[in-house]
Coordinates of C-alpha atoms in Angstrom, one line a residue:
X1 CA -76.5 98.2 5.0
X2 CA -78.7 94.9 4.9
X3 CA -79.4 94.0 1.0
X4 CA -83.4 93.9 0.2
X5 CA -84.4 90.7 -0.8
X6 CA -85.3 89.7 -4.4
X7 CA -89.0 89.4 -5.0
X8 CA -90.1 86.3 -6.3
X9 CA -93.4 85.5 -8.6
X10 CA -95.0 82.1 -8.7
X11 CA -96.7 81.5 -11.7
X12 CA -99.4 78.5 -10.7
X13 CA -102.0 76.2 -11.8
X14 CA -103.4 75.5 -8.6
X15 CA -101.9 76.0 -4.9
X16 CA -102.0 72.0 -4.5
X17 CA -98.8 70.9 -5.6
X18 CA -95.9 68.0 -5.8
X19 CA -94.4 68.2 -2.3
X20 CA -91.2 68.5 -3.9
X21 CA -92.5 72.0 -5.4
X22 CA -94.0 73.1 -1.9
X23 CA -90.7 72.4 -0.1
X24 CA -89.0 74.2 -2.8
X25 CA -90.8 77.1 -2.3
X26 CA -90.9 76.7 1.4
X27 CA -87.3 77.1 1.6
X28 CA -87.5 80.6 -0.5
X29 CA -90.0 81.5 1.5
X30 CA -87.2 81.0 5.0
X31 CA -84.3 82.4 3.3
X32 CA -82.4 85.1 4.2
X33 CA -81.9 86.0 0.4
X34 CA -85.7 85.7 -1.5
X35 CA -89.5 86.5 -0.7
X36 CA -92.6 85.3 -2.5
X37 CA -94.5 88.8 -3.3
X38 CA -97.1 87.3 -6.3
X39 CA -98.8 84.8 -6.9
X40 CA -100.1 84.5 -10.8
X41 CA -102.7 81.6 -11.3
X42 CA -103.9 80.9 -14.1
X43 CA -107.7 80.6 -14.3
X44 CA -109.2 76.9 -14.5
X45 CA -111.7 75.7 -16.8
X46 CA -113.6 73.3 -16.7
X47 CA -112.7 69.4 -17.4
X48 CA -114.9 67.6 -19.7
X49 CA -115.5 63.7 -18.4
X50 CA -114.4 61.0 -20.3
X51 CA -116.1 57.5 -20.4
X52 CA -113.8 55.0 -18.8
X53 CA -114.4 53.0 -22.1
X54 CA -112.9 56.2 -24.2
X55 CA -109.9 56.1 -21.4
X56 CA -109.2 52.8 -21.7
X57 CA -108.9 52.8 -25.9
X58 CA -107.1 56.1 -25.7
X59 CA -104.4 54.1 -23.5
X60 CA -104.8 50.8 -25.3
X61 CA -101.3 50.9 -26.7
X62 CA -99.6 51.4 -23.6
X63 CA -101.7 49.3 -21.2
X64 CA -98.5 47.2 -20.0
X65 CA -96.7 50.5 -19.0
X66 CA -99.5 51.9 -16.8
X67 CA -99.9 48.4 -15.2
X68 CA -96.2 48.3 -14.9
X69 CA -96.0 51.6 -13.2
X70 CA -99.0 51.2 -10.8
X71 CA -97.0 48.0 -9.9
X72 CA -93.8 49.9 -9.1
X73 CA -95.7 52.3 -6.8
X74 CA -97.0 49.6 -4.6
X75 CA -93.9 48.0 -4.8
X76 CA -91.6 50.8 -3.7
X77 CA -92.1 53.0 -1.2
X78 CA -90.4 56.1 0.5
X79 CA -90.7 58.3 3.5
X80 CA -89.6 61.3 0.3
X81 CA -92.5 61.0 -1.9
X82 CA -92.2 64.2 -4.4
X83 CA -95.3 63.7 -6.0
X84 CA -97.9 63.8 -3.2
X85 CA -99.8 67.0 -3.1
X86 CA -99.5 70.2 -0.1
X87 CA -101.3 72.9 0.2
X88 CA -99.1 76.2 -0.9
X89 CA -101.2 78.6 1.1
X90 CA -99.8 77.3 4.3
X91 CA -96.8 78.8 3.7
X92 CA -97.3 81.8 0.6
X93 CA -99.5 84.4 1.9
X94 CA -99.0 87.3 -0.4
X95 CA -100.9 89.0 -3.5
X96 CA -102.5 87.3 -6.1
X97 CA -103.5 87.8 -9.9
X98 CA -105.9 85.4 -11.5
X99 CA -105.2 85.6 -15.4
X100 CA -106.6 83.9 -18.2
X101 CA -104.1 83.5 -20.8
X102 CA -104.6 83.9 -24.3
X103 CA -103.2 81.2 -27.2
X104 CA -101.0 82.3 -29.7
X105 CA -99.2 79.5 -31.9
X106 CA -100.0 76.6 -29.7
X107 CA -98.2 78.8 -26.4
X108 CA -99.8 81.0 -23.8
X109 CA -99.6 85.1 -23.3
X110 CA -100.9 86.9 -21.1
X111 CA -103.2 90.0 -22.2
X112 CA -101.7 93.2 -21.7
X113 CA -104.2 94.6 -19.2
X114 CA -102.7 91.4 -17.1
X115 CA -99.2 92.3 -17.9
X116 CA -100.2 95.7 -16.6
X117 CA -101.2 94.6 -13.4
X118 CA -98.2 92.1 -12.7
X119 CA -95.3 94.9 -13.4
X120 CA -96.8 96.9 -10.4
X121 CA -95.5 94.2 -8.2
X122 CA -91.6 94.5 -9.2
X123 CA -90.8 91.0 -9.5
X124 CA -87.3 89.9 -9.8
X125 CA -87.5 86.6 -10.6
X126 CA -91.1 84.6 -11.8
X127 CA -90.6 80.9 -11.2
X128 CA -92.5 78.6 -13.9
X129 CA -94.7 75.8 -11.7
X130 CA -97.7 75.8 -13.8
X131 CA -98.8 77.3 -17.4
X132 CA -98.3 75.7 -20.8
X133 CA -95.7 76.9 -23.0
X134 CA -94.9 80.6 -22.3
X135 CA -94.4 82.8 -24.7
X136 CA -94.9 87.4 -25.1
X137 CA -94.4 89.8 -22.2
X138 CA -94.6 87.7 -19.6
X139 CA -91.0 86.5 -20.2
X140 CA -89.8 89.7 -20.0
X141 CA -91.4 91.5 -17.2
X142 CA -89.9 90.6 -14.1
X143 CA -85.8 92.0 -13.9
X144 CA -84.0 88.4 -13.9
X145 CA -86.2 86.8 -15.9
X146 CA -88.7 83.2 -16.1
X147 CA -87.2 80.4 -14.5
X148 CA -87.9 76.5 -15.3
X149 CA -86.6 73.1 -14.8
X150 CA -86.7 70.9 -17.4
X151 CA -86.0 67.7 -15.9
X152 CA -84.8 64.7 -18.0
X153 CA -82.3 63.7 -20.6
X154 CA -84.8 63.6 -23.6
X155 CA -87.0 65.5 -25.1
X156 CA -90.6 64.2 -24.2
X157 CA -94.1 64.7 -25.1
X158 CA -95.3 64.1 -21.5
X159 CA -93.8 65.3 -18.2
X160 CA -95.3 61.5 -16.8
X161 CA -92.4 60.8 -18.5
X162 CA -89.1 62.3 -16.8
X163 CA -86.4 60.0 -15.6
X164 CA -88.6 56.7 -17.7
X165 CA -86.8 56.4 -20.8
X166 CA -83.3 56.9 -18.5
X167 CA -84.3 53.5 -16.3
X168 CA -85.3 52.0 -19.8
X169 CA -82.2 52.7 -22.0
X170 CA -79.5 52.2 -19.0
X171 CA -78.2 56.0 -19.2
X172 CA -75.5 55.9 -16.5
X173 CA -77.0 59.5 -15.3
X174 CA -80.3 61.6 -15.4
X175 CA -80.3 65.6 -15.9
X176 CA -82.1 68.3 -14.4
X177 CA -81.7 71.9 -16.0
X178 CA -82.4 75.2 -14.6
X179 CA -83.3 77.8 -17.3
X180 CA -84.4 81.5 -18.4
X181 CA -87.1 81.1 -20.8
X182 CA -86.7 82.6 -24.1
X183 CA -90.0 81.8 -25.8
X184 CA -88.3 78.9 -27.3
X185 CA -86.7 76.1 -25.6
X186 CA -83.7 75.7 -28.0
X187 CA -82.7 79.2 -27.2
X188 CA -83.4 79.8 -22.9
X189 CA -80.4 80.7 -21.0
X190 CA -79.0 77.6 -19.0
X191 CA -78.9 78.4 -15.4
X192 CA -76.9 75.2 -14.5
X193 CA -77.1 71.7 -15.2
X194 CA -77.1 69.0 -12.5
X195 CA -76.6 65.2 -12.9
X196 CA -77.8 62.4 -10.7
X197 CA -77.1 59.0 -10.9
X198 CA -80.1 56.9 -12.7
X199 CA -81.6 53.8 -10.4
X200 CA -81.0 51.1 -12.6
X201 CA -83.8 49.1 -11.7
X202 CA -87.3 51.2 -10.7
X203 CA -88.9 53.8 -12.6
X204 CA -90.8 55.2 -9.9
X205 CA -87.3 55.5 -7.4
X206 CA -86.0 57.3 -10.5
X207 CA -88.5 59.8 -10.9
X208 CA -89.0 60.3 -7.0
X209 CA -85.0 60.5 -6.4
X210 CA -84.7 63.2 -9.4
X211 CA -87.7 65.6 -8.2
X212 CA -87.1 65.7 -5.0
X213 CA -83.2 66.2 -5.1
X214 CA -83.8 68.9 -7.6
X215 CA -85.4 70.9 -5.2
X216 CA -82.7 73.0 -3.5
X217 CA -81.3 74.1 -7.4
X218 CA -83.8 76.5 -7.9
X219 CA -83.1 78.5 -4.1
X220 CA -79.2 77.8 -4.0
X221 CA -79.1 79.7 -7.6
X222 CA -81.2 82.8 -6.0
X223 CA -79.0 82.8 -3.4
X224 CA -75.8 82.9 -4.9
X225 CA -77.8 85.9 -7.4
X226 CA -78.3 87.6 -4.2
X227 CA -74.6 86.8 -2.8
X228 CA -72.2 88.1 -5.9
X229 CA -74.8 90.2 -7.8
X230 CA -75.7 90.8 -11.3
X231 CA -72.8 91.2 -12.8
X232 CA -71.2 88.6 -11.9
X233 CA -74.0 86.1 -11.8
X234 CA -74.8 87.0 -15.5
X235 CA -71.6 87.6 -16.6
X236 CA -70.8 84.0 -15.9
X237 CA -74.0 82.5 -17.2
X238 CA -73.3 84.6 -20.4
X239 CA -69.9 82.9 -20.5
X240 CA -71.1 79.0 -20.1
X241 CA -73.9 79.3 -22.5
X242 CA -71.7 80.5 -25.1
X243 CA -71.7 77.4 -26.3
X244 CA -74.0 75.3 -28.3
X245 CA -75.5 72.1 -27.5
X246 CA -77.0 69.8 -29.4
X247 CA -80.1 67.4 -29.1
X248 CA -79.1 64.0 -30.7
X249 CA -82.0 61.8 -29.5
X250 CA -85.3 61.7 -30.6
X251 CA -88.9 62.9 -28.8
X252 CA -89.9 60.1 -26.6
X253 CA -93.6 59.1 -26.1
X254 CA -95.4 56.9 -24.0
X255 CA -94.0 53.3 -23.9
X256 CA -95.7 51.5 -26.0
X257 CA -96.3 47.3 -24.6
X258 CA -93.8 46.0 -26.8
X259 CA -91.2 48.5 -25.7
X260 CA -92.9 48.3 -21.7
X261 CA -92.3 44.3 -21.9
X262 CA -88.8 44.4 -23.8
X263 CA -87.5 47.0 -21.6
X264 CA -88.8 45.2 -18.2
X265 CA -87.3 42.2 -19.1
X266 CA -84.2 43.2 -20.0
X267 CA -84.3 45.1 -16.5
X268 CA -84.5 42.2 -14.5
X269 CA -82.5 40.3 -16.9
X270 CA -79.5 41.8 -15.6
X271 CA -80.9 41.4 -11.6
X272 CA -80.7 37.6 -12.2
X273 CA -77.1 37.7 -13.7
X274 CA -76.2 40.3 -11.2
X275 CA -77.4 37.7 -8.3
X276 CA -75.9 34.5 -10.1
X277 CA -72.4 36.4 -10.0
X278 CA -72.8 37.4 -6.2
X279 CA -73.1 33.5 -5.4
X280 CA -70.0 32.9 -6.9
X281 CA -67.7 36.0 -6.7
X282 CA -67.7 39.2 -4.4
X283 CA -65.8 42.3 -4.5
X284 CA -62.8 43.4 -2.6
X285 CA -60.7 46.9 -3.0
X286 CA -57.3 46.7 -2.6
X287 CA -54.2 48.9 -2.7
X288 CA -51.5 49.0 -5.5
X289 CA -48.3 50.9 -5.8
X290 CA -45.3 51.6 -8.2
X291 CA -42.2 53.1 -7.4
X292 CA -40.0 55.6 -10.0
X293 CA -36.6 56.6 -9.4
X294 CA -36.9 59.8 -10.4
X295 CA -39.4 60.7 -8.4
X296 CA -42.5 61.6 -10.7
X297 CA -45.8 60.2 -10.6
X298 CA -46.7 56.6 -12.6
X299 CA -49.0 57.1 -14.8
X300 CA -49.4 53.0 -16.4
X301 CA -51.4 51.8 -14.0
X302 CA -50.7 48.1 -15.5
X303 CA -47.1 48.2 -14.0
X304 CA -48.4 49.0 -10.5
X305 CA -47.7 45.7 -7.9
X306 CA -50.8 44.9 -5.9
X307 CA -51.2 44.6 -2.5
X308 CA -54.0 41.6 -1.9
X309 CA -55.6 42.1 1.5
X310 CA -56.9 38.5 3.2
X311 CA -60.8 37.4 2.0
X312 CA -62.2 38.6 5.5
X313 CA -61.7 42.4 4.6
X314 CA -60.6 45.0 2.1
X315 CA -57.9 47.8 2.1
X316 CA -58.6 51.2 0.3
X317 CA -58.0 55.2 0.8
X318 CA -54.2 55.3 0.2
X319 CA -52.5 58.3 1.6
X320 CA -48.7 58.8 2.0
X321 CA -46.1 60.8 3.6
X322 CA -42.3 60.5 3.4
X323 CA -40.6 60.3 6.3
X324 CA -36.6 59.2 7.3
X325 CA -36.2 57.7 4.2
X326 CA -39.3 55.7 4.7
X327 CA -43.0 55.3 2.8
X328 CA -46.2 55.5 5.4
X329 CA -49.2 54.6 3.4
X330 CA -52.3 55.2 5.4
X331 CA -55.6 53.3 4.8
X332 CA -58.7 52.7 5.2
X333 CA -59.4 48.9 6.7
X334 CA -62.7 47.5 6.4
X335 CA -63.0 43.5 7.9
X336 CA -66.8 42.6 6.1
X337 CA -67.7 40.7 10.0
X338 CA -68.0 44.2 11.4
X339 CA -68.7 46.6 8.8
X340 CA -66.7 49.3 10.4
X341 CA -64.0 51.3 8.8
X342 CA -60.5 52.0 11.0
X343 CA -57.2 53.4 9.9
X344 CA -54.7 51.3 9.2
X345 CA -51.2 51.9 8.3
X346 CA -48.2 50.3 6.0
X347 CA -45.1 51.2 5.9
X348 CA -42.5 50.8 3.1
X349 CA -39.0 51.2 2.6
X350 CA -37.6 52.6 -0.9
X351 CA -37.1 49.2 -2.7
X352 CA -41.0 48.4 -2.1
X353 CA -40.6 45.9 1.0
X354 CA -43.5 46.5 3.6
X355 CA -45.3 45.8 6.4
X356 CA -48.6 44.2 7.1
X357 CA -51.4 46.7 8.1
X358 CA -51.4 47.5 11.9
X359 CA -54.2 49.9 13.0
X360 CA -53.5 53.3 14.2
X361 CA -57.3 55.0 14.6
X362 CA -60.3 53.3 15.6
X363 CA -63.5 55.1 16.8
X364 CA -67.2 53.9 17.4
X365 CA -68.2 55.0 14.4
X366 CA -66.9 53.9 10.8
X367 CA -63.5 55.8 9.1
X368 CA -62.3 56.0 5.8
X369 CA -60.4 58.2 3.2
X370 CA -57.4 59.6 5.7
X371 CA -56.5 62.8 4.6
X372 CA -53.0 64.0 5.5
X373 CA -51.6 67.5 5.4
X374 CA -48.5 69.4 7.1
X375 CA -48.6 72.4 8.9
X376 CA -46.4 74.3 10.6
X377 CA -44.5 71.1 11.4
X378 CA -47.7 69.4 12.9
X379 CA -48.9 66.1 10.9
X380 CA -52.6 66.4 10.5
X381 CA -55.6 63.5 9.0
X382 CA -59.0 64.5 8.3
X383 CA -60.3 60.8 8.3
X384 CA -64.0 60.8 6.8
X385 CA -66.5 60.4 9.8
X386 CA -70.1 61.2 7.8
X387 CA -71.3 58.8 10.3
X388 CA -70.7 61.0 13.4
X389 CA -72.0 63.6 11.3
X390 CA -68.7 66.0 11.7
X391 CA -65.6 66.7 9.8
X392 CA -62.6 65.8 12.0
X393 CA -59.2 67.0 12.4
X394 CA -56.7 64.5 13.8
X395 CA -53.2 65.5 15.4
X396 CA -50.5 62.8 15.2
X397 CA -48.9 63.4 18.8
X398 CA -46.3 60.5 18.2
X399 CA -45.3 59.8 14.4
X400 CA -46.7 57.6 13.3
X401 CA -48.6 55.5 15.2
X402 CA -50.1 57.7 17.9
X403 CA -53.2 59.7 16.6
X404 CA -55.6 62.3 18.8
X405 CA -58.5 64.3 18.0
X406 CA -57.5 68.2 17.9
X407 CA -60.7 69.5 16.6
X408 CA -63.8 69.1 14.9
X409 CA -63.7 71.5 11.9
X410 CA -67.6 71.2 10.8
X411 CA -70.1 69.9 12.1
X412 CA -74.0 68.5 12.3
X413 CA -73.9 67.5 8.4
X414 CA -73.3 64.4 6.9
X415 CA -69.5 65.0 4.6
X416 CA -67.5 62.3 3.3
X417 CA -63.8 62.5 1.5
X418 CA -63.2 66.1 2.8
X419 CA -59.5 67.2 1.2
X420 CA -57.7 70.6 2.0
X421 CA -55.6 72.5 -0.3
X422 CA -53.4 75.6 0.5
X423 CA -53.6 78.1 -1.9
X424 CA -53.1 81.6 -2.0
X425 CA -52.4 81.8 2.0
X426 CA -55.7 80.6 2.4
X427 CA -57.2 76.6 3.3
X428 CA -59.5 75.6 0.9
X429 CA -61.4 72.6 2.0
X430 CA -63.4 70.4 -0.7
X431 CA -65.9 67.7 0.4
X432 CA -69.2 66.0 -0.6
X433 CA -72.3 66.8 1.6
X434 CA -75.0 64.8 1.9
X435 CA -77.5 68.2 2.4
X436 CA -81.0 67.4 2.7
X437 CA -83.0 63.8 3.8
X438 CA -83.2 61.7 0.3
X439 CA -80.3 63.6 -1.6
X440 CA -77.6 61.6 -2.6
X441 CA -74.4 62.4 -1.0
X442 CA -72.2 61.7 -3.8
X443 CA -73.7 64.2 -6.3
X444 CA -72.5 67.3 -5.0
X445 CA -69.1 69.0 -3.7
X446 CA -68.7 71.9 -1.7
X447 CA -66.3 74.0 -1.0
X448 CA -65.2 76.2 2.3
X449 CA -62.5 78.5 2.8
X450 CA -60.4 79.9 6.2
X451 CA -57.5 82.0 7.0
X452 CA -56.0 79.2 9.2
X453 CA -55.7 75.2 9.5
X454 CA -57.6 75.4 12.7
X455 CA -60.5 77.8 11.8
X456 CA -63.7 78.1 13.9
X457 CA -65.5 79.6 11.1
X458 CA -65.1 77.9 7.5
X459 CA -67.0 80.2 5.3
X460 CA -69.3 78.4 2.7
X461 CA -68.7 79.6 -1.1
X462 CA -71.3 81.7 -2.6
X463 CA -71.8 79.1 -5.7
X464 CA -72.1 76.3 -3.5
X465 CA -72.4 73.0 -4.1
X466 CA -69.6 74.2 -6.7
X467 CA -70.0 70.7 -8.9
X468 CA -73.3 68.7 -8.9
X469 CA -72.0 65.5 -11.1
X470 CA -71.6 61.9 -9.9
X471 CA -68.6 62.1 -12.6
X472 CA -66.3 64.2 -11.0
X473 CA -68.2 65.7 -7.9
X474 CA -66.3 63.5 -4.9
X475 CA -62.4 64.1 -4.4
X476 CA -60.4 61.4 -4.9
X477 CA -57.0 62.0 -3.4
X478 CA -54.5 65.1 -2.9
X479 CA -54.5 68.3 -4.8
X480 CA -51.3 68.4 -6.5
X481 CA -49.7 71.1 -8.8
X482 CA -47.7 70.3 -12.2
X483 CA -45.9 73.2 -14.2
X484 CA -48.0 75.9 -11.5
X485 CA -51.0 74.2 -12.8
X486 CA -53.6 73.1 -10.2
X487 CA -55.1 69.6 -10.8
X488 CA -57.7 67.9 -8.6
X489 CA -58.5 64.1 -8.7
X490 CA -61.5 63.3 -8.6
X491 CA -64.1 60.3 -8.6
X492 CA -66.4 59.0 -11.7
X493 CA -69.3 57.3 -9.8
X494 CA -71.5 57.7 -13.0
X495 CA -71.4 53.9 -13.4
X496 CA -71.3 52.9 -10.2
X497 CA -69.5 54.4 -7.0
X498 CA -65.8 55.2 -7.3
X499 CA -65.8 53.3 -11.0
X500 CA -63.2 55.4 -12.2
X501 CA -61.6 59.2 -11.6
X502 CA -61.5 62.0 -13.7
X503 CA -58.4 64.6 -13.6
X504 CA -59.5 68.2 -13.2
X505 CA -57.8 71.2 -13.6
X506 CA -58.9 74.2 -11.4
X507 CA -58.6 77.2 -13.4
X508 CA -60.1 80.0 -11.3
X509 CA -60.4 80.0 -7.3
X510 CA -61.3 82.9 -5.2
X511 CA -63.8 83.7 -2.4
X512 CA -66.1 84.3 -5.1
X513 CA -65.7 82.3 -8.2
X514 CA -64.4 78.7 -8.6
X515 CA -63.9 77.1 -12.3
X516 CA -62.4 73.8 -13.0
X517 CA -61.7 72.1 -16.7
X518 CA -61.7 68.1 -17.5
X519 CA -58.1 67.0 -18.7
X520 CA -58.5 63.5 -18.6
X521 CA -60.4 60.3 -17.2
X522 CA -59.3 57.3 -15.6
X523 CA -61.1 53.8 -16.1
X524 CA -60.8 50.2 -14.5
X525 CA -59.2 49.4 -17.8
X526 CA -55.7 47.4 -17.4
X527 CA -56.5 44.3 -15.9
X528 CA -60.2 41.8 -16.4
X529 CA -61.3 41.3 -13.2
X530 CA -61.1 45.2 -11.9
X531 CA -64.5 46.8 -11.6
X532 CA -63.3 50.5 -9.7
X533 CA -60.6 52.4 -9.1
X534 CA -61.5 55.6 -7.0
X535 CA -58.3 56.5 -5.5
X536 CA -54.7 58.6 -6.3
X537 CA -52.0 59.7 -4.0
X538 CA -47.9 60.5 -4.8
X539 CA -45.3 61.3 -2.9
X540 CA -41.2 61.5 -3.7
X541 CA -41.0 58.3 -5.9
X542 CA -43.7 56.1 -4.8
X543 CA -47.6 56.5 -6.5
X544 CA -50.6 54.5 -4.6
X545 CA -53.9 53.9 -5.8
X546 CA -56.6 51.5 -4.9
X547 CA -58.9 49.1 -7.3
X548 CA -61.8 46.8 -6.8
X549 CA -61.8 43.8 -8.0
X550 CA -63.4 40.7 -8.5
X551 CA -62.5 37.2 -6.7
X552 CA -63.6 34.1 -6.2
X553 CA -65.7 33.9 -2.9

């Protein structure tokens, strides 16, 4: 029996909106899962004209931030522009409602004999593109409810100014929410909460990158509604929103010229020191170890012996296996003339002594992050190959030197640091996809599932992307299990990419559901001239990681 598809409502303005919006709704509109059935629009008056005189002394406080914008839109430009306008009726042909809403404590209603109308059209789901606030019947008529994004970190008193004040007080990382309206924003339902990294230096990037990534949220949440059902959709949104967040900033307004020119300065302020630095230093990861002899992981990270690689290149990615008494630390090699990552590999013996990198896997394209894993005595690497646009599987044919391609697991997308656990006789394979044109890749992990290693069909998890946070989205390192508990290592690139990890305990895992739990983080802390460390692997007594640092050029 083929599921019907939920009916969706738009609730509009106008049909000219952000393109963002329009590809949003374009992508509804092609799903296997959703269907625009309504349109609402809301019924336009008409705009009384303002003297450019009366414009210019209504902006007169914040003349340096409008200047500074309109300079940052000629100044950067993309092929992704969210905010230029399409035309929705080229791609929503269905019924329409013109209402005119009615104000009620500064909010909107609709009238009744509207309401009326609307319920005849069985909406599931009504999604919030135009209107002012919403409050009355409306939020209750269609089955699932009003859905909004309220994207930002700060309460604002003009949407102009998402993703401004992030750029302008350095936040690390800008928030976009997806939410059931309530009738009062302190108490809607939190669909889920994604985080992208904030551009540090433009304004206009930041608002552009943020709209149009936020895009697929909205259609990936309908689908997975569609996918698992009621129950347990709501049954888990019911769990995360019991509890309560707090707002600890205040309402931001319109920079004023003082805060426009403080705020720009200091911007660029950092550029120049950033620059001055780069003539004199330049960054390099490299690969440390420490070895215990009783054969548990080391956990003081200042006691771990470095491994410098020569100033022509860098050495990261460490992965080990044990073999005849021997350590066999695969990495990734990176020389700067060529830009092209290959494997290397080092091998140690059990007081520490080791071998200079020798390369074991080079392809056209550039490889990092080499993955091991056993199975049925067959020595397996997934290296990362985002540029071929596939997810690899690598058979070593002669240990350990001698490497071939057995198949290509996924492909036609753009994945990077894919990592497999076994669990529950099934292969669980994490990795970050870099989804759509203009989405970062780092931002969200995925998860797929098979009955076998050497699966043709890798089923996709119904709440995928499972994590959508630069702070502890991409893997970093093996899955490992302590006291039958399941903890996954992952990378912080809130800061900057891989500035530190984050430990993560996965607490549910099924073909359904997937829950993890922060247990601790990991920063570049132990030594001065480390900037990263994005990288943790153990096996028998030894414990590799990697680390950027900062040398003299």
């Amino acid at each position: 029996m083929i599921k019907q598809k939920l009916k969706i409502g738009l609730l509009l303005n106008q049909y000219n909106v952000p393109h963002w919006t329009y590809k949003m709704i374009e992508n509804i509109q092609n799903s296997s899962h959703s269907e625009i059935v309504l349109v609402v629009k809301k019924e336009q008056n008409s705009i009384k004209k303002t003297s450019i005189f009366n414009q210019f002394w209504s902006q007169k406080n914040h003349v340096f931030y409008n200047l500074y914008s309109k300079f940052e839109q000629k100044l950067f430009k993309t092929d992704f522009n969210a905010f230029a306008l399409n035309d929705l009726k080229k791609i929503v042909n269905c019924s329409e409602i013109i209402v005119k809403p009615i104000e009620v404590q500064n909010n909107e209603a609709l009238t009744a004999d509207d309401i009326k109308k609307i319920k005849t059209q069985s909406v599931d789901v009504f999604i919030k593109i135009g209107f002012n606030t919403l409050t009355g019947e409306i939020l209750k008529t269609p089955k699932y409810g009003v859905w909004d994004y309220h994207h930002g970190n700060f309460k604002i008193s003009k949407d102009t100014l998402v993703g401004v004040w992030e750029v302008f007080k350095q936040t690390y990382e800008t928030v976009v929410t997806l939410r059931i309206l309530s009738g009062h924003p302190d108490q809607s339902t939190i669909i889920s909460k994604t985080i992208y990294n904030t551009d540090h230096l433009f304004v206009n990037r930041n608002r552009n990158n943020l709209f149009w990534n936020s895009k697929s949220i909205l259609p990936r949440k309908l689908k997975e509604l569609y996918l698992v059902g009621e129950e347990q959709f709501f049954g888990k949104l019911k769990k995360q929103n019991n509890e309560p967040f707090f707002y600890d900033n205040k309402r931001y307004t319109i920079p004023t010229n003082y805060e426009t020119l403080k705020n720009v300065f200091k911007l660029y302020w950092i550029s120049v020191k950033r620059i001055i630095k780069e003539r004199f230093y330049f960054a390099q990861w490299i690969v440390l170890f420490k070895l215990e002899s009783n054969k548990q992981m080391s956990k003081s990270f200042f006691q771990f012996k470095r491994l410098l690689p020569p100033k022509d290149r860098f050495w990261a990615d460490p992965f080990i296996i044990e073999k005849n008494n021997k350590f066999y630390i695969y990495i990734e090699e990176l020389f700067y003339s060529d830009n092209k990552g290959k494997i290397s590999l080092i091998e140690m013996d059990q007081e520490g002594n080791y071998t200079n990198p020798e390369i074991v896997l080079e392809t056209d394209y550039h490889l990092s992050y080499p993955f091991l894993i056993e199975d049925n005595n067959e020595l397996y690497m997934i290296p990362e190959t985002e540029e071929n646009r596939t997810i690899e599987l690598y058979k070593c044919i002669a240990f350990p030197k001698k490497w071939e391609l057995e198949k290509v697991l996924l492909s036609d997308l753009k994945a990077v640091d894919s990592t497999i656990f076994k669990h529950n006789n099934k292969y669980w394979l994490f990795t970050n996809i870099h989804e759509f044109q203009g989405n970062p890749g780092i931002d969200e992990l995925f998860l797929f599932y098979s009955e076998t290693l050497l699966e043709n069909n890798w089923i996709s998890h119904p709440q995928n992307p499972i994590a959508s946070n630069p702070s502890f989205t991409r893997p970093a390192g093996n899955i490992f299990i302590k006291e039958n508990r399941i903890f996954r290592p992952a990378q912080n690139c809130s800061k900057h990419y891989g500035y530190g990890m984050q430990i993560r305990e996965i607490v549910t895992i099924n073909e359904t559901e997937y829950e993890e739990r922060q247990v601790q983080s990991i920063y570049p802390n132990w030594e001065k001239d480390l900037l990263s460390t994005h990288t943790l692997n153990h096996s028998g007594k030894l414990t590799v990681i990697d680390a950027n640092i900062s040398r003299r050029k």
